[in-house]
PDB file of C-alpha atoms in Angstrom:
ATOM      1  CA  MET A 166     -18.408   0.247  34.799  1.00 46.00           C
ATOM      2  CA  ALA A 167     -18.048   4.131  33.551  1.00 49.00           C
ATOM      3  CA  ALA A 168     -17.241   4.370  29.872  1.00 51.00           C
ATOM      4  CA  VAL A 169     -13.766   5.700  29.010  1.00 51.00           C
ATOM      5  CA  PRO A 170     -14.338   9.427  28.169  1.00 54.00           C
ATOM      6  CA  ALA A 171     -14.183  10.243  24.107  1.00 49.00           C
ATOM      7  CA  ALA A 172     -10.728  12.339  25.231  1.00 52.00           C
ATOM      8  CA  GLN A 173      -9.242   9.831  26.650  1.00 53.00           C
ATOM      9  CA  ARG A 174      -9.843   6.856  24.032  1.00 52.00           C
ATOM     10  CA  PRO A 175      -6.853   6.328  21.456  1.00 53.00           C
ATOM     11  CA  LYS A 176      -7.092   7.973  18.290  1.00 59.00           C
ATOM     12  CA  THR A 177      -7.404   6.176  15.114  1.00 60.00           C
ATOM     13  CA  SER A 178      -7.158   7.022  10.982  1.00 63.00           C
ATOM     14  CA  PRO A 179     -10.384   7.268   9.397  1.00 69.00           C
ATOM     15  CA  LYS A 180     -12.480   4.331   8.605  1.00 65.00           C
ATOM     16  CA  SER A 181     -11.845   5.275   4.920  1.00 70.00           C
ATOM     17  CA  VAL A 182      -8.155   5.556   5.123  1.00 72.00           C
ATOM     18  CA  LYS A 183      -7.690   2.207   6.630  1.00 65.00           C
ATOM     19  CA  PHE A 184      -9.749   0.854   3.162  1.00 70.00           C
ATOM     20  CA  LEU A 185      -7.531   2.405   1.296  1.00 75.00           C
ATOM     21  CA  PHE A 186      -4.223   1.410   3.184  1.00 72.00           C
ATOM     22  CA  GLY A 187      -5.217  -2.392   3.116  1.00 67.00           C
ATOM     23  CA  GLY A 188      -5.442  -1.717  -0.965  1.00 74.00           C
ATOM     24  CA  LEU A 189      -2.176  -0.257  -1.270  1.00 79.00           C
ATOM     25  CA  ALA A 190      -0.478  -2.735   0.691  1.00 75.00           C
ATOM     26  CA  GLY A 191      -1.637  -5.579  -1.079  1.00 75.00           C
ATOM     27  CA  MET A 192      -1.077  -4.059  -4.706  1.00 83.00           C
ATOM     28  CA  GLY A 193       2.651  -3.263  -3.309  1.00 82.00           C
ATOM     29  CA  ALA A 194       2.642  -6.797  -2.167  1.00 80.00           C
ATOM     30  CA  THR A 195       1.632  -8.060  -5.151  1.00 84.00           C
ATOM     31  CA  VAL A 196       4.144  -6.421  -7.705  1.00 86.00           C
ATOM     32  CA  PHE A 197       7.120  -8.563  -5.597  1.00 83.00           C
ATOM     33  CA  VAL A 198       4.757 -11.892  -5.194  1.00 85.00           C
ATOM     34  CA  GLN A 199       3.490 -12.133  -8.688  1.00 88.00           C
ATOM     35  CA  PRO A 200       6.525 -14.399 -10.028  1.00 88.00           C
ATOM     36  CA  LEU A 201       6.049 -16.923  -7.207  1.00 86.00           C
ATOM     37  CA  ASP A 202       1.577 -16.675  -7.353  1.00 87.00           C
ATOM     38  CA  LEU A 203       2.236 -18.051 -11.013  1.00 89.00           C
ATOM     39  CA  VAL A 204       4.289 -20.787 -10.144  1.00 88.00           C
ATOM     40  CA  LYS A 205       1.749 -21.594  -7.536  1.00 87.00           C
ATOM     41  CA  ASN A 206      -0.853 -21.391  -9.893  1.00 87.00           C
ATOM     42  CA  ARG A 207       0.693 -23.853 -12.479  1.00 87.00           C
ATOM     43  CA  MET A 208       2.068 -26.156  -9.632  1.00 86.00           C
ATOM     44  CA  GLN A 209      -1.975 -26.523  -8.403  1.00 83.00           C
ATOM     45  CA  LEU A 210      -2.758 -26.788 -12.181  1.00 84.00           C
ATOM     46  CA  SER A 211      -0.067 -29.529 -13.317  1.00 76.00           C
ATOM     47  CA  GLY A 212      -1.596 -32.763 -14.051  1.00 67.00           C
ATOM     48  CA  ALA A 213      -5.240 -31.514 -14.582  1.00 64.00           C
ATOM     49  CA  GLY A 214      -7.782 -33.267 -16.676  1.00 58.00           C
ATOM     50  CA  ALA A 215      -5.192 -36.351 -18.015  1.00 51.00           C
ATOM     51  CA  LYS A 216      -2.297 -34.952 -18.376  1.00 62.00           C
ATOM     52  CA  GLY A 217       0.595 -35.982 -16.532  1.00 65.00           C
ATOM     53  CA  ARG A 218       2.487 -33.586 -13.990  1.00 74.00           C
ATOM     54  CA  GLU A 219       4.418 -31.172 -15.582  1.00 77.00           C
ATOM     55  CA  TYR A 220       6.439 -29.768 -13.088  1.00 80.00           C
ATOM     56  CA  ARG A 221       8.276 -31.968 -10.701  1.00 80.00           C
ATOM     57  CA  THR A 222       9.139 -29.172  -8.518  1.00 81.00           C
ATOM     58  CA  SER A 223       8.802 -25.185  -7.585  1.00 81.00           C
ATOM     59  CA  LEU A 224      12.225 -24.927  -8.958  1.00 85.00           C
ATOM     60  CA  HIS A 225      11.607 -26.776 -12.215  1.00 85.00           C
ATOM     61  CA  ALA A 226       8.495 -24.880 -12.777  1.00 85.00           C
ATOM     62  CA  LEU A 227      10.219 -21.535 -12.365  1.00 87.00           C
ATOM     63  CA  GLY A 228      12.994 -22.396 -14.709  1.00 89.00           C
ATOM     64  CA  SER A 229      10.431 -24.167 -17.545  1.00 88.00           C
ATOM     65  CA  ILE A 230       8.673 -20.856 -17.471  1.00 89.00           C
ATOM     66  CA  LEU A 231      11.650 -18.564 -18.057  1.00 90.00           C
ATOM     67  CA  ARG A 232      13.199 -20.924 -20.500  1.00 90.00           C
ATOM     68  CA  HIS A 233       9.810 -21.049 -22.435  1.00 88.00           C
ATOM     69  CA  GLU A 234       8.219 -17.570 -21.884  1.00 88.00           C
ATOM     70  CA  GLY A 235      11.285 -15.602 -20.470  1.00 87.00           C
ATOM     71  CA  LEU A 236      11.473 -13.039 -17.793  1.00 86.00           C
ATOM     72  CA  ARG A 237       8.043 -11.087 -19.090  1.00 88.00           C
ATOM     73  CA  GLY A 238       6.482 -14.285 -18.730  1.00 88.00           C
ATOM     74  CA  ILE A 239       6.797 -14.594 -14.852  1.00 89.00           C
ATOM     75  CA  TYR A 240       4.980 -11.522 -14.819  1.00 92.00           C
ATOM     76  CA  THR A 241       1.667 -12.575 -16.634  1.00 91.00           C
ATOM     77  CA  GLY A 242      -1.321 -11.670 -15.364  1.00 92.00           C
ATOM     78  CA  LEU A 243      -0.113  -8.717 -13.110  1.00 93.00           C
ATOM     79  CA  SER A 244      -3.008  -6.888 -13.947  1.00 94.00           C
ATOM     80  CA  ALA A 245      -5.171  -9.164 -12.406  1.00 94.00           C
ATOM     81  CA  GLY A 246      -3.250  -9.836  -9.755  1.00 92.00           C
ATOM     82  CA  LEU A 247      -3.223  -5.619  -8.929  1.00 93.00           C
ATOM     83  CA  LEU A 248      -6.905  -5.417  -9.378  1.00 94.00           C
ATOM     84  CA  ARG A 249      -7.432  -8.359  -7.013  1.00 91.00           C
ATOM     85  CA  GLN A 250      -5.582  -6.792  -4.061  1.00 88.00           C
ATOM     86  CA  ALA A 251      -7.623  -3.364  -5.198  1.00 89.00           C
ATOM     87  CA  THR A 252     -10.770  -4.996  -4.571  1.00 91.00           C
ATOM     88  CA  TYR A 253      -9.933  -8.030  -2.173  1.00 87.00           C
ATOM     89  CA  THR A 254      -7.637  -6.768   0.125  1.00 81.00           C
ATOM     90  CA  THR A 255      -9.445  -3.441   0.512  1.00 82.00           C
ATOM     91  CA  THR A 256     -12.782  -4.975   1.108  1.00 84.00           C
ATOM     92  CA  ARG A 257     -10.644  -7.502   3.559  1.00 81.00           C
ATOM     93  CA  LEU A 258      -8.536  -5.412   5.916  1.00 77.00           C
ATOM     94  CA  GLY A 259     -10.777  -2.571   6.053  1.00 78.00           C
ATOM     95  CA  ILE A 260     -13.888  -4.526   6.949  1.00 84.00           C
ATOM     96  CA  TYR A 261     -11.433  -6.388   9.628  1.00 81.00           C
ATOM     97  CA  SER A 262     -10.055  -2.774  11.100  1.00 79.00           C
ATOM     98  CA  VAL A 263     -13.777  -1.503  11.477  1.00 82.00           C
ATOM     99  CA  LEU A 264     -14.600  -4.909  13.632  1.00 86.00           C
ATOM    100  CA  LEU A 265     -11.275  -4.674  15.159  1.00 83.00           C
ATOM    101  CA  GLU A 266     -12.071  -1.101  16.419  1.00 81.00           C
ATOM    102  CA  ARG A 267     -15.813  -1.400  17.126  1.00 84.00           C
ATOM    103  CA  PHE A 268     -15.338  -4.829  19.088  1.00 83.00           C
ATOM    104  CA  GLY A 269     -12.267  -3.930  20.999  1.00 78.00           C
ATOM    105  CA  GLY A 270     -12.006  -2.319  24.621  1.00 74.00           C
ATOM    106  CA  ALA A 271     -12.915   1.488  24.849  1.00 74.00           C
ATOM    107  CA  ASP A 272      -8.966   1.783  26.185  1.00 73.00           C
ATOM    108  CA  GLY A 273      -7.458  -0.075  23.089  1.00 70.00           C
ATOM    109  CA  THR A 274      -7.203  -3.109  24.053  1.00 78.00           C
ATOM    110  CA  PRO A 275      -7.674  -6.200  21.711  1.00 76.00           C
ATOM    111  CA  PRO A 276     -10.957  -8.524  21.418  1.00 81.00           C
ATOM    112  CA  PRO A 277     -10.275 -12.364  22.336  1.00 82.00           C
ATOM    113  CA  PHE A 278      -8.683 -14.343  20.295  1.00 75.00           C
ATOM    114  CA  LEU A 279     -11.833 -16.407  19.273  1.00 81.00           C
ATOM    115  CA  ALA A 280     -13.355 -13.076  18.193  1.00 83.00           C
ATOM    116  CA  LYS A 281     -10.402 -11.805  16.326  1.00 79.00           C
ATOM    117  CA  ALA A 282     -11.109 -15.443  14.023  1.00 78.00           C
ATOM    118  CA  ALA A 283     -14.603 -14.722  13.708  1.00 85.00           C
ATOM    119  CA  MET A 284     -14.155 -11.065  12.321  1.00 84.00           C
ATOM    120  CA  GLY A 285     -10.954 -12.302   9.978  1.00 79.00           C
ATOM    121  CA  MET A 286     -13.394 -14.957   8.707  1.00 86.00           C
ATOM    122  CA  THR A 287     -16.191 -12.437   8.187  1.00 89.00           C
ATOM    123  CA  ALA A 288     -13.823  -9.795   6.363  1.00 86.00           C
ATOM    124  CA  GLY A 289     -12.214 -12.230   4.314  1.00 85.00           C
ATOM    125  CA  ALA A 290     -15.816 -14.198   2.957  1.00 92.00           C
ATOM    126  CA  ALA A 291     -16.552 -10.451   2.502  1.00 92.00           C
ATOM    127  CA  GLY A 292     -13.272  -9.565   0.463  1.00 90.00           C
ATOM    128  CA  ALA A 293     -13.367 -12.888  -1.878  1.00 92.00           C
ATOM    129  CA  PHE A 294     -16.726 -12.447  -3.214  1.00 95.00           C
ATOM    130  CA  VAL A 295     -16.003  -8.733  -4.223  1.00 94.00           C
ATOM    131  CA  GLY A 296     -12.716  -9.861  -5.356  1.00 93.00           C
ATOM    132  CA  THR A 297     -13.798 -12.890  -7.133  1.00 95.00           C
ATOM    133  CA  PRO A 298     -13.582 -11.679 -11.001  1.00 96.00           C
ATOM    134  CA  ALA A 299     -10.340 -10.714 -10.371  1.00 95.00           C
ATOM    135  CA  GLU A 300      -9.499 -13.730  -9.167  1.00 93.00           C
ATOM    136  CA  VAL A 301     -10.607 -15.874 -12.035  1.00 94.00           C
ATOM    137  CA  ALA A 302      -8.980 -13.410 -14.812  1.00 95.00           C
ATOM    138  CA  LEU A 303      -6.027 -14.060 -12.829  1.00 94.00           C
ATOM    139  CA  ILE A 304      -6.245 -17.957 -12.460  1.00 93.00           C
ATOM    140  CA  ARG A 305      -6.669 -18.140 -16.661  1.00 93.00           C
ATOM    141  CA  MET A 306      -4.071 -15.412 -17.484  1.00 93.00           C
ATOM    142  CA  THR A 307      -1.481 -17.179 -15.104  1.00 92.00           C
ATOM    143  CA  ALA A 308      -2.388 -20.750 -16.711  1.00 89.00           C
ATOM    144  CA  ASP A 309      -2.614 -19.755 -20.009  1.00 88.00           C
ATOM    145  CA  GLY A 310       1.261 -20.325 -20.521  1.00 85.00           C
ATOM    146  CA  ARG A 311       0.987 -23.987 -20.336  1.00 83.00           C
ATOM    147  CA  LEU A 312      -1.371 -24.034 -22.878  1.00 82.00           C
ATOM    148  CA  PRO A 313      -0.504 -25.007 -26.590  1.00 84.00           C
ATOM    149  CA  PRO A 314      -0.851 -21.778 -28.762  1.00 85.00           C
ATOM    150  CA  GLY A 315      -4.232 -22.590 -30.003  1.00 85.00           C
ATOM    151  CA  GLU A 316      -5.869 -23.532 -26.930  1.00 84.00           C
ATOM    152  CA  ARG A 317      -4.617 -20.003 -25.179  1.00 87.00           C
ATOM    153  CA  ARG A 318      -7.191 -17.816 -24.149  1.00 89.00           C
ATOM    154  CA  GLY A 319      -5.163 -14.896 -24.845  1.00 88.00           C
ATOM    155  CA  TYR A 320      -6.452 -12.231 -22.424  1.00 92.00           C
ATOM    156  CA  HIS A 321      -4.454  -8.560 -23.296  1.00 92.00           C
ATOM    157  CA  ASN A 322      -4.991  -7.825 -19.648  1.00 94.00           C
ATOM    158  CA  VAL A 323      -7.188  -7.855 -16.917  1.00 95.00           C
ATOM    159  CA  PHE A 324      -9.881  -5.612 -18.427  1.00 96.00           C
ATOM    160  CA  ASP A 325     -10.103  -7.469 -21.329  1.00 95.00           C
ATOM    161  CA  ALA A 326     -10.235 -10.678 -19.505  1.00 95.00           C
ATOM    162  CA  LEU A 327     -13.403  -9.296 -17.884  1.00 96.00           C
ATOM    163  CA  VAL A 328     -15.143  -8.423 -20.570  1.00 96.00           C
ATOM    164  CA  ARG A 329     -14.101 -11.253 -22.672  1.00 95.00           C
ATOM    165  CA  MET A 330     -15.652 -13.513 -20.259  1.00 94.00           C
ATOM    166  CA  ALA A 331     -18.745 -11.691 -19.507  1.00 95.00           C
ATOM    167  CA  ARG A 332     -19.165 -11.775 -23.479  1.00 94.00           C
ATOM    168  CA  GLU A 333     -18.490 -15.288 -24.502  1.00 91.00           C
ATOM    169  CA  GLU A 334     -19.446 -17.278 -21.249  1.00 90.00           C
ATOM    170  CA  GLY A 335     -21.587 -15.050 -19.187  1.00 91.00           C
ATOM    171  CA  VAL A 336     -21.663 -12.750 -16.649  1.00 94.00           C
ATOM    172  CA  LEU A 337     -21.992 -15.446 -14.091  1.00 91.00           C
ATOM    173  CA  THR A 338     -18.802 -16.735 -15.064  1.00 91.00           C
ATOM    174  CA  LEU A 339     -17.013 -13.893 -13.338  1.00 94.00           C
ATOM    175  CA  TRP A 340     -18.030 -15.319 -10.485  1.00 93.00           C
ATOM    176  CA  ARG A 341     -17.506 -18.987 -11.027  1.00 91.00           C
ATOM    177  CA  GLY A 342     -15.743 -20.812  -8.166  1.00 87.00           C
ATOM    178  CA  CYS A 343     -17.018 -17.862  -5.465  1.00 90.00           C
ATOM    179  CA  ILE A 344     -18.089 -20.827  -2.646  1.00 90.00           C
ATOM    180  CA  PRO A 345     -14.622 -22.534  -3.245  1.00 88.00           C
ATOM    181  CA  THR A 346     -13.192 -18.745  -3.236  1.00 90.00           C
ATOM    182  CA  MET A 347     -15.344 -17.678   0.026  1.00 92.00           C
ATOM    183  CA  ALA A 348     -14.208 -20.786   1.477  1.00 90.00           C
ATOM    184  CA  ARG A 349     -10.392 -20.380   1.175  1.00 87.00           C
ATOM    185  CA  ALA A 350     -10.786 -16.737   2.198  1.00 85.00           C
ATOM    186  CA  VAL A 351     -12.217 -17.842   5.373  1.00 87.00           C
ATOM    187  CA  VAL A 352      -9.762 -20.434   6.250  1.00 84.00           C
ATOM    188  CA  VAL A 353      -6.657 -17.834   4.887  1.00 79.00           C
ATOM    189  CA  ASN A 354      -8.454 -15.035   6.734  1.00 71.00           C
ATOM    190  CA  ALA A 355      -9.184 -17.083  10.223  1.00 72.00           C
ATOM    191  CA  ALA A 356      -5.111 -18.126   9.928  1.00 76.00           C
ATOM    192  CA  GLN A 357      -3.506 -14.784   9.186  1.00 74.00           C
ATOM    193  CA  LEU A 358      -5.411 -11.878  10.255  1.00 66.00           C
ATOM    194  CA  ALA A 359      -6.131 -13.381  13.855  1.00 70.00           C
ATOM    195  CA  SER A 360      -2.438 -15.511  13.920  1.00 79.00           C
ATOM    196  CA  TYR A 361      -0.874 -12.122  12.704  1.00 81.00           C
ATOM    197  CA  SER A 362      -2.907 -10.097  15.814  1.00 77.00           C
ATOM    198  CA  GLN A 363      -2.419 -12.902  18.108  1.00 82.00           C
ATOM    199  CA  SER A 364       1.351 -13.812  17.369  1.00 86.00           C
ATOM    200  CA  LYS A 365       2.122  -9.877  17.876  1.00 85.00           C
ATOM    201  CA  GLN A 366       0.464 -10.087  21.044  1.00 85.00           C
ATOM    202  CA  PHE A 367       2.362 -13.125  22.326  1.00 88.00           C
ATOM    203  CA  LEU A 368       5.747 -11.417  20.938  1.00 90.00           C
ATOM    204  CA  LEU A 369       4.904  -8.305  22.946  1.00 90.00           C
ATOM    205  CA  ASP A 370       4.167 -10.148  25.933  1.00 89.00           C
ATOM    206  CA  SER A 371       7.274 -12.333  25.961  1.00 88.00           C
ATOM    207  CA  GLY A 372       9.092  -8.612  27.033  1.00 85.00           C
ATOM    208  CA  HIS A 373      11.790  -9.539  23.975  1.00 88.00           C
ATOM    209  CA  PHE A 374       9.800  -7.294  21.572  1.00 87.00           C
ATOM    210  CA  ARG A 375       9.159  -4.147  21.309  1.00 86.00           C
ATOM    211  CA  ASP A 376       6.229  -2.470  19.401  1.00 82.00           C
ATOM    212  CA  ASP A 377       8.327  -1.988  16.508  1.00 83.00           C
ATOM    213  CA  ILE A 378       9.328  -2.944  12.678  1.00 82.00           C
ATOM    214  CA  LEU A 379      11.234  -6.241  13.864  1.00 87.00           C
ATOM    215  CA  CYS A 380       7.921  -7.040  16.093  1.00 87.00           C
ATOM    216  CA  HIS A 381       5.839  -6.784  13.241  1.00 82.00           C
ATOM    217  CA  PHE A 382       8.121  -8.293  10.861  1.00 82.00           C
ATOM    218  CA  CYS A 383       8.376 -11.851  13.094  1.00 86.00           C
ATOM    219  CA  ALA A 384       4.380 -11.730  13.648  1.00 85.00           C
ATOM    220  CA  SER A 385       4.494 -11.462   9.633  1.00 81.00           C
ATOM    221  CA  MET A 386       6.502 -14.756   9.242  1.00 81.00           C
ATOM    222  CA  ILE A 387       4.539 -16.887  11.783  1.00 84.00           C
ATOM    223  CA  SER A 388       1.163 -15.460  10.186  1.00 82.00           C
ATOM    224  CA  GLY A 389       2.390 -16.487   6.726  1.00 79.00           C
ATOM    225  CA  LEU A 390       3.485 -20.002   7.656  1.00 81.00           C
ATOM    226  CA  VAL A 391       0.304 -20.914   9.375  1.00 82.00           C
ATOM    227  CA  THR A 392      -1.936 -19.545   6.737  1.00 81.00           C
ATOM    228  CA  THR A 393       0.234 -21.153   4.308  1.00 79.00           C
ATOM    229  CA  ALA A 394      -0.236 -24.805   5.722  1.00 79.00           C
ATOM    230  CA  ALA A 395      -4.399 -24.235   6.480  1.00 80.00           C
ATOM    231  CA  SER A 396      -5.214 -22.697   2.903  1.00 81.00           C
ATOM    232  CA  MET A 397      -3.535 -25.470   0.664  1.00 81.00           C
ATOM    233  CA  PRO A 398      -5.885 -27.949   0.064  1.00 81.00           C
ATOM    234  CA  VAL A 399      -8.558 -25.748  -0.133  1.00 83.00           C
ATOM    235  CA  ASP A 400      -6.681 -23.317  -2.696  1.00 83.00           C
ATOM    236  CA  ILE A 401      -5.779 -26.228  -5.585  1.00 83.00           C
ATOM    237  CA  VAL A 402      -9.936 -27.120  -5.568  1.00 83.00           C
ATOM    238  CA  LYS A 403     -10.589 -23.122  -6.566  1.00 85.00           C
ATOM    239  CA  THR A 404      -7.185 -22.849  -8.854  1.00 85.00           C
ATOM    240  CA  ARG A 405      -8.884 -25.596 -10.708  1.00 84.00           C
ATOM    241  CA  ILE A 406     -12.558 -24.990 -10.864  1.00 85.00           C
ATOM    242  CA  GLN A 407     -11.858 -21.316 -12.061  1.00 85.00           C
ATOM    243  CA  ASN A 408      -9.734 -22.457 -15.080  1.00 84.00           C
ATOM    244  CA  MET A 409     -11.914 -25.241 -15.945  1.00 80.00           C
ATOM    245  CA  ARG A 410     -13.108 -25.814 -19.536  1.00 74.00           C
ATOM    246  CA  THR A 411     -16.489 -26.429 -20.716  1.00 69.00           C
ATOM    247  CA  ILE A 412     -16.478 -29.633 -22.569  1.00 66.00           C
ATOM    248  CA  ASP A 413     -19.637 -30.512 -25.194  1.00 63.00           C
ATOM    249  CA  GLY A 414     -21.737 -28.949 -22.816  1.00 65.00           C
ATOM    250  CA  LYS A 415     -20.174 -29.969 -19.608  1.00 67.00           C
ATOM    251  CA  PRO A 416     -18.062 -28.336 -17.217  1.00 65.00           C
ATOM    252  CA  GLU A 417     -15.104 -30.672 -15.810  1.00 67.00           C
ATOM    253  CA  TYR A 418     -16.049 -30.019 -12.070  1.00 65.00           C
ATOM    254  CA  ARG A 419     -19.545 -29.553 -11.097  1.00 61.00           C
ATOM    255  CA  ASN A 420     -18.791 -27.968  -7.740  1.00 56.00           C
ATOM    256  CA  GLY A 421     -15.918 -28.002  -4.936  1.00 47.00           C
ATOM    257  CA  LEU A 422     -16.771 -31.162  -3.318  1.00 48.00           C
ATOM    258  CA  VAL A 423     -16.998 -33.189  -6.535  1.00 48.00           C
ATOM    259  CA  SER A 424     -13.524 -31.694  -7.723  1.00 47.00           C
ATOM    260  CA  GLU A 425     -12.092 -32.440  -4.370  1.00 47.00           C
ATOM    261  CA  ARG A 426     -13.166 -36.153  -4.521  1.00 45.00           C
ATOM    262  CA  ALA A 427     -12.315 -36.440  -8.373  1.00 45.00           C
ATOM    263  CA  LEU A 428      -8.541 -34.665  -7.489  1.00 50.00           C
ATOM    264  CA  GLY A 429      -8.186 -37.250  -4.310  1.00 47.00           C
ATOM    265  CA  GLY A 430      -9.170 -40.359  -6.942  1.00 43.00           C
ATOM    266  CA  GLN A 431      -6.691 -38.964  -9.507  1.00 45.00           C
ATOM    267  CA  HIS A 432      -3.694 -38.557  -7.527  1.00 43.00           C
ATOM    268  CA  HIS A 433      -4.549 -39.747  -4.080  1.00 39.00           C
ATOM    269  CA  LEU A 434      -4.391 -37.839  -0.819  1.00 35.00           C
ATOM    270  CA  GLY A 435      -1.416 -35.822  -1.396  1.00 40.00           C
ATOM    271  CA  VAL A 436      -2.935 -34.078  -4.079  1.00 41.00           C
ATOM    272  CA  PRO A 437      -4.384 -31.110  -2.127  1.00 43.00           C
ATOM    273  CA  ILE A 438      -0.860 -29.952  -1.184  1.00 46.00           C
ATOM    274  CA  ASN A 439       0.386 -30.501  -5.077  1.00 47.00           C
ATOM    275  CA  SER A 440       2.353 -27.404  -4.918  1.00 47.00           C
ATOM    276  CA  GLY A 441       5.475 -27.633  -4.165  1.00 48.00           C
ATOM    277  CA  GLY A 442       6.971 -25.292  -2.487  1.00 48.00           C
ATOM    278  CA  ALA A 443       5.794 -22.297  -3.641  1.00 47.00           C
ATOM    279  CA  PRO A 444       2.440 -21.638  -1.584  1.00 48.00           C
ATOM    280  CA  VAL A 445       5.051 -21.881   1.386  1.00 47.00           C
ATOM    281  CA  ILE A 446       7.874 -19.533  -0.205  1.00 47.00           C
ATOM    282  CA  SER A 447       5.056 -17.130  -1.633  1.00 50.00           C
ATOM    283  CA  GLY A 448       3.239 -16.824   1.552  1.00 51.00           C
ATOM    284  CA  VAL A 449       5.579 -15.436   3.742  1.00 54.00           C
ATOM    285  CA  PRO A 450       6.321 -12.634   1.771  1.00 51.00           C
ATOM    286  CA  PHE A 451       3.231 -12.052   0.797  1.00 53.00           C
ATOM    287  CA  GLN A 452       2.249 -11.816   4.641  1.00 57.00           C
ATOM    288  CA  LEU A 453       5.419  -9.796   4.735  1.00 56.00           C
ATOM    289  CA  GLY A 454       4.015  -7.227   2.072  1.00 51.00           C
ATOM    290  CA  ASP A 455       0.714  -7.167   3.078  1.00 53.00           C
ATOM    291  CA  PHE A 456       0.946  -6.009   6.910  1.00 56.00           C
ATOM    292  CA  MET A 457       4.538  -4.434   6.923  1.00 52.00           C
ATOM    293  CA  PRO A 458       3.176  -1.560   4.597  1.00 48.00           C
ATOM    294  CA  PHE A 459      -0.017  -1.520   6.001  1.00 48.00           C
ATOM    295  CA  TRP A 460       1.799  -0.609   9.423  1.00 50.00           C
ATOM    296  CA  GLY A 461       4.069   1.747   8.148  1.00 47.00           C
ATOM    297  CA  CYS A 462       1.552   3.955   6.180  1.00 45.00           C
ATOM    298  CA  SER A 463      -0.613   3.923   9.293  1.00 44.00           C
ATOM    299  CA  LEU A 464       2.816   5.026  11.353  1.00 40.00           C
ATOM    300  CA  SER A 465       3.857   7.739   8.569  1.00 37.00           C
ATOM    301  CA  LEU A 466      -0.131   9.177   8.909  1.00 37.00           C
ATOM    302  CA  GLU A 467       0.275   9.366  12.544  1.00 37.00           C
ATOM    303  CA  VAL A 468       3.326  10.576  13.514  1.00 36.00           C
ATOM    304  CA  GLY A 469       2.659  14.190  13.012  1.00 35.00           C
ATOM    305  CA  GLY A 470      -0.411  13.910  15.742  1.00 35.00           C
ATOM    306  CA  GLY A 471       1.796  12.374  18.293  1.00 34.00           C
ATOM    307  CA  GLU A 472      -0.648   9.091  18.191  1.00 34.00           C
ATOM    308  CA  ILE A 473       2.096   6.730  16.823  1.00 32.00           C
ATOM    309  CA  GLN A 474       1.324   4.178  19.597  1.00 33.00           C
ATOM    310  CA  ALA A 475      -2.287   4.543  19.391  1.00 33.00           C
ATOM    311  CA  ILE A 476      -2.464   3.664  15.765  1.00 34.00           C
ATOM    312  CA  LEU A 477      -0.068   0.487  15.876  1.00 34.00           C
ATOM    313  CA  ARG A 478      -2.259  -0.782  18.970  1.00 37.00           C
ATOM    314  CA  ARG A 479      -4.894  -0.998  16.292  1.00 38.00           C
ATOM    315  CA  CYS A 480      -3.204  -2.169  13.486  1.00 39.00           C
ATOM    316  CA  PRO A 481      -5.021  -5.884  12.777  1.00 39.00           C
TER     317      PRO A 481
END
């Protein structure tokens, strides 16, 4: 089959711009979702060690944080959340966009579903490795408020956290929990990026939607729910490993598999979803904040050149 002439191929944004838009979209979402992310982390750490569960529900956790730490307390760790998105999301969405363009059809047709899933997993694993230091800092900063004052780490901001972790515990501590973090990213991105693309494609094929903001909104909602359901078990294991302390020279958990068994033994099979509704609540708006600005930025970039539809078809 003859190759499609370069002049007839859909024009897309430069690769560097796709990386930039991915990071900016994730950082914008973090500003709104950080309180929900904090509640999720606290719920996942509730009952860790020999303690009983501190929070009954997500609303109970949110009320407790507001009472004891104030309004400012729900934004604890915001700097770490922003750095996580600047590293993780920039790499993840950037690589995914490049792969989508590279393996898509010459006429702009998207690759099949399984190929999208593989691209999502590859992009997620790469992004998770790059973003693990910021992820560890975020988990520790959001967890600090649940500890007695004498046991708190007291990081002032993400850069203080990174420097102190490297100095006090070694540089490798910055990548603590890297394997479960990458495993979670593989699950999340296989669900998130592929289900977003597939949902959008399904909605467009139904004939009831056009390639506009409503279609992207509905696709984001569907993708957020799928992603949350798929990632919760791995997420709680990752959170507890990255927040663990070394007691008498021995870490609380040796690896992800041991921590999974330990969690199952302490709290039975329900523990992997011991997060109340926080992940479900935070997953959907984060998905909206993640992809919607990405769509909007791409739209505003191309509107002057007349390639609006071309760039929208290229969005993940």
